[in-house]
Short mmCIF file of C-alpha atoms in Angstrom, two decimals:
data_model
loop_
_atom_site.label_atom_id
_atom_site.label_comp_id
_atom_site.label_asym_id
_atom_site.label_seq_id
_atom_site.Cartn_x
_atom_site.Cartn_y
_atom_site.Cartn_z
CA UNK A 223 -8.68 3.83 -48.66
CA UNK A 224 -11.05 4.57 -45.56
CA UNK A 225 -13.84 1.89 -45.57
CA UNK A 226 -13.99 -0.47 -42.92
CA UNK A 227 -17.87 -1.29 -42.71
CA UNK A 228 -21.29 -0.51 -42.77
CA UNK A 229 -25.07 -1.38 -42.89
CA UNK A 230 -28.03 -0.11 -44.04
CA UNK A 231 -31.25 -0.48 -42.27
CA UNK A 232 -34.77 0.75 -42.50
CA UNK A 233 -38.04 1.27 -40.37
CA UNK A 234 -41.80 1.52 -41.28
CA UNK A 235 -43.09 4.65 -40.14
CA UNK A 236 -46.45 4.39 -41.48
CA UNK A 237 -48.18 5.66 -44.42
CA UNK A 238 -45.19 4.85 -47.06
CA UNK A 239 -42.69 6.79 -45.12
CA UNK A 240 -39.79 5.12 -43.84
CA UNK A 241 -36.96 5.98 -41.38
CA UNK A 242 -33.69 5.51 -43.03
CA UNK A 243 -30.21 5.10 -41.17
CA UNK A 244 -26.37 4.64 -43.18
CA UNK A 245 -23.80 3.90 -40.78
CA UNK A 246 -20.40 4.12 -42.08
CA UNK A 247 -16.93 2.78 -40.34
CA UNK A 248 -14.02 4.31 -41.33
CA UNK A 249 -10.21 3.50 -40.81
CA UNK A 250 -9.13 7.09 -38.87
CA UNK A 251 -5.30 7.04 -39.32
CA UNK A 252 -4.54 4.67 -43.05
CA UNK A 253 -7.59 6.34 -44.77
CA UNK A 254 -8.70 8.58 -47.48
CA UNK A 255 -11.37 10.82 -47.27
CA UNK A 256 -13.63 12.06 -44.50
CA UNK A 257 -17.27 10.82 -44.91
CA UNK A 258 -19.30 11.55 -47.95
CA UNK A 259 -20.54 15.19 -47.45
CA UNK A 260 -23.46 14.47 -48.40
CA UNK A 261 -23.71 10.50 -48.45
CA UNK A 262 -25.64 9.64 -51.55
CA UNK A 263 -28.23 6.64 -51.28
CA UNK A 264 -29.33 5.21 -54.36
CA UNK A 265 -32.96 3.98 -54.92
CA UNK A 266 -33.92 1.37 -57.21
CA UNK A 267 -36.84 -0.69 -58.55
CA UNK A 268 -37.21 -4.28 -58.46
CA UNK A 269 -35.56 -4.55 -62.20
CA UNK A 270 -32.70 -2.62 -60.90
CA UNK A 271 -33.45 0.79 -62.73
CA UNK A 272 -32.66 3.69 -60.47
CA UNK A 273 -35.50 5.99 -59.42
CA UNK A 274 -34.15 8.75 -57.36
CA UNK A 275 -30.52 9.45 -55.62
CA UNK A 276 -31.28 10.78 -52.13
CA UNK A 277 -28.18 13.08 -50.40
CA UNK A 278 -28.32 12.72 -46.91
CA UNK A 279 -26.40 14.92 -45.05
CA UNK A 280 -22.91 14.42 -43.06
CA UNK A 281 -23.69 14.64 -39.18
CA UNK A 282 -21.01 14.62 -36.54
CA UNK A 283 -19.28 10.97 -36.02
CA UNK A 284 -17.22 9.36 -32.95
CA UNK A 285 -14.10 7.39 -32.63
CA UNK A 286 -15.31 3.76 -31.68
CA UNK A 287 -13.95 2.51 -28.65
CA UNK A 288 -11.61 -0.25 -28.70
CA UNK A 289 -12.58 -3.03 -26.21
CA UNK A 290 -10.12 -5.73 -26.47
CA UNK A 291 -9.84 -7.52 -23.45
CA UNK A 292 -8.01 -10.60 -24.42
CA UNK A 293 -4.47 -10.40 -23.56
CA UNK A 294 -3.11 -11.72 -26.54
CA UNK A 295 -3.12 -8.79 -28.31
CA UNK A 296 -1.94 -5.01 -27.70
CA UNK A 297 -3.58 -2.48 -29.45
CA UNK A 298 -1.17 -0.46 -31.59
CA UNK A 299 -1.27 2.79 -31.42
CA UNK A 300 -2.07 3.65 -35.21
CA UNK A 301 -5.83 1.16 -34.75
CA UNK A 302 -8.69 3.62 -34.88
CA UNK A 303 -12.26 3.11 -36.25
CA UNK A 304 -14.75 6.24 -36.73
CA UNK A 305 -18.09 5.66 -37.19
CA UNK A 306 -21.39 7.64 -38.57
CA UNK A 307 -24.94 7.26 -38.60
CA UNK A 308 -26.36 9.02 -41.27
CA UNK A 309 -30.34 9.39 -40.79
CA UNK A 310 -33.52 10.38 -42.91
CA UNK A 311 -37.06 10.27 -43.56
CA UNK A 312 -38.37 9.44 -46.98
CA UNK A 313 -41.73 8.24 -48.55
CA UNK A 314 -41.63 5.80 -51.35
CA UNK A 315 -45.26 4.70 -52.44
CA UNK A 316 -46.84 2.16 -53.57
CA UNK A 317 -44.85 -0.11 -56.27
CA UNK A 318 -45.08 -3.68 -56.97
CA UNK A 319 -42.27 -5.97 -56.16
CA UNK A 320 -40.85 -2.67 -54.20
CA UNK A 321 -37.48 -1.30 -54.04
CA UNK A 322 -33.81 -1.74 -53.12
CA UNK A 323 -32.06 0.88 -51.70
CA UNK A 324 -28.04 0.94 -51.97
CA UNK A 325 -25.06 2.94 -50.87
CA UNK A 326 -21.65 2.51 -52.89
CA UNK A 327 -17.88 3.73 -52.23
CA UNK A 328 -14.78 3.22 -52.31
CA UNK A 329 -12.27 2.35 -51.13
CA UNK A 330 -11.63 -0.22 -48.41
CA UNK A 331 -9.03 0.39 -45.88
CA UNK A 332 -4.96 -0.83 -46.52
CA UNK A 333 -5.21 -2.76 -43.73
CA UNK A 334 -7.45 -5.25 -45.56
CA UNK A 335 -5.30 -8.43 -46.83
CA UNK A 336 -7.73 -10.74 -48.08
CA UNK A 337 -9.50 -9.27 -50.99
CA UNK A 338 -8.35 -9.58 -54.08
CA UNK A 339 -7.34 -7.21 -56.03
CA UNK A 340 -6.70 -4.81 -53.02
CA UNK A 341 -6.51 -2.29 -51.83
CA UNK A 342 -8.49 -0.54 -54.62
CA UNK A 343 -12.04 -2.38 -53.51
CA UNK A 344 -15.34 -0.76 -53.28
CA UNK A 345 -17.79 -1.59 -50.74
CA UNK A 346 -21.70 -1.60 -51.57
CA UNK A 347 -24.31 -1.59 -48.55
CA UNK A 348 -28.10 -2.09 -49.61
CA UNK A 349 -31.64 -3.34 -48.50
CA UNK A 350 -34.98 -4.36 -50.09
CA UNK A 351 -38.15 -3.12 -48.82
CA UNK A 352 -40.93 -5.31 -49.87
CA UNK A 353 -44.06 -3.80 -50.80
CA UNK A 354 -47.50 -7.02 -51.56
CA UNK A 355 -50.13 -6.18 -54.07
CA UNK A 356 -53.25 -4.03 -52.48
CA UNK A 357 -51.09 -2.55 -49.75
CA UNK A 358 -51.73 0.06 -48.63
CA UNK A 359 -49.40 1.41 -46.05
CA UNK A 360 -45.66 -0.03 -44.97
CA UNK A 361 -45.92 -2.81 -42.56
CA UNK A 362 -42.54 -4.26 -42.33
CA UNK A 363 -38.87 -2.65 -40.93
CA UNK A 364 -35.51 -5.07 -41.40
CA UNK A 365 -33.50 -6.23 -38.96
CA UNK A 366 -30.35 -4.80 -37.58
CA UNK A 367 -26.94 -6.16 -35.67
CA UNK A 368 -27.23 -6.02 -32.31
CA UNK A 369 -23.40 -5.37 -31.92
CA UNK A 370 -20.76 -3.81 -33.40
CA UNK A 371 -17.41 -6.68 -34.44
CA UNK A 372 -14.49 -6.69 -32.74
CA UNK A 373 -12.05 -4.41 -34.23
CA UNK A 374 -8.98 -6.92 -33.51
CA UNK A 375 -8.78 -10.58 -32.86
CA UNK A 376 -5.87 -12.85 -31.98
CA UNK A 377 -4.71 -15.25 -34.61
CA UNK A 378 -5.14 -19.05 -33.83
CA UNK A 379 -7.74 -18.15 -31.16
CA UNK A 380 -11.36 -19.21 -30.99
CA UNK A 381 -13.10 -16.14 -32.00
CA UNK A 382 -16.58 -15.67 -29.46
CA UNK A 383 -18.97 -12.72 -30.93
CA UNK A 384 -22.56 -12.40 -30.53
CA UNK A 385 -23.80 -11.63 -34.29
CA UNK A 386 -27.19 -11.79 -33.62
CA UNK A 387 -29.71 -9.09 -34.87
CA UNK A 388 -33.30 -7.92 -34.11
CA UNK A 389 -36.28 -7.61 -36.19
CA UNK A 390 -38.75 -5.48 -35.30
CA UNK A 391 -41.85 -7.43 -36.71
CA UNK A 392 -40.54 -10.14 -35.09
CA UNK A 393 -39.81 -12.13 -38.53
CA UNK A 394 -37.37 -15.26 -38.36
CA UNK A 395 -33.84 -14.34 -39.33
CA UNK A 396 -31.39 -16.50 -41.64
CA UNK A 397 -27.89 -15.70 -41.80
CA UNK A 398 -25.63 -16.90 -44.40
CA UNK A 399 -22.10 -16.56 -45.26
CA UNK A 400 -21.63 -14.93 -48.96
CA UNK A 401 -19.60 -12.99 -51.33
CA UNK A 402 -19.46 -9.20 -50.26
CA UNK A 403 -20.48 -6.72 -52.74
CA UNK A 404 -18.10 -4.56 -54.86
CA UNK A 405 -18.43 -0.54 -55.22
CA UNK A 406 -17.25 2.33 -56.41
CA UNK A 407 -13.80 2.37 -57.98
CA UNK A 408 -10.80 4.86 -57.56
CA UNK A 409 -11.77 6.38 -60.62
CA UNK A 410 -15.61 6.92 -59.62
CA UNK A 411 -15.64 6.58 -56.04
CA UNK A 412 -19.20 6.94 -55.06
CA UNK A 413 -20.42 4.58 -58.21
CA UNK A 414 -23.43 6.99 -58.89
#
């Protein structure tokens, strides 16, 4: 009952090793547990059989500030949002069609009204890292948000948020409005 959000993002180091960072938001006064201790990260091939389960370990986390400045709304005093940035190195050679890499927990936070059946939703955060036949090192890193969403917004208000994001290789980004994806359940939280 703790998940608010997350992402998953990697970058090309060189040589098959890439740079991998979890972040993790997480409802500080409605949820259940702390963050994973360790975070497990899943690693699949490109027919969705798992390869490896990496454990990456807990670092510290903050409290997120809350920067509402409309004056429609008053923060209540029981809003908090922690977040974490879990972060490791791994090498994953060569391997046509490459991999996907995926986190899964559960549960979303109470607050949450508009998924269905709630409140006992997992969330799933993944990426794909492409790999090309006769490569032979990584060349390519995926983008990442450039901000953080607004932790409240006033009903019946135009909402205004920059949701843009930056690739490093400079590739051309698409966004697209879709289904999130399920995780974990209360019964197997973590969905290894």
């Amino acid at each position: 009952t703790h998940i608010v959000g997350g992402e998953l993002v990697y970058k090309c180091l060189g040589n098959f090793t890439y740079e991998i960072k979890l972040k993790v938001y997480r409802d500080c006064y409605n949820g259940d547990p702390l963050f994973d201790d360790p975070a497990r990260l899943n690693v699949f091939d490109i027919n969705g059989t798992r390869l490896d389960s990496i454990k990456l370990s807990r670092p510290p986390w903050d409290t997120l500030p809350i920067n509402i400045v409309d004056p429609c709304i008053v923060v209540p005093p029981n809003v908090c949002v922690e977040g974490i940035e879990y972060i490791d190195t791994i090498n994953l050679p060569y391997r046509d069609g490459g991999y996907f890499l995926s986190y899964s927990r559960c549960c979303r936070n109470y607050s949450i009204s508009n998924i269905e059946p709630e409140p006992k939703q997992g969330a799933t955060y993944s990426c794909y890292i492409p790999m090309r036949n006769n490569q032979t090192e990584c060349d390519n890193s995926n983008p990442y948000f450039n901000n953080f969403p607004p932790i409240g917004i006033c009903a019946n208000k135009p909402l205004i948020f920059d949701h843009s994001a930056t690739d490093p290789d400079g590739d051309s980004l698409v966004y697209e409005v879709c289904i999130p994806y399920n995780g974990g359940t209360e019964f197997d939280p973590l969905d290894v």
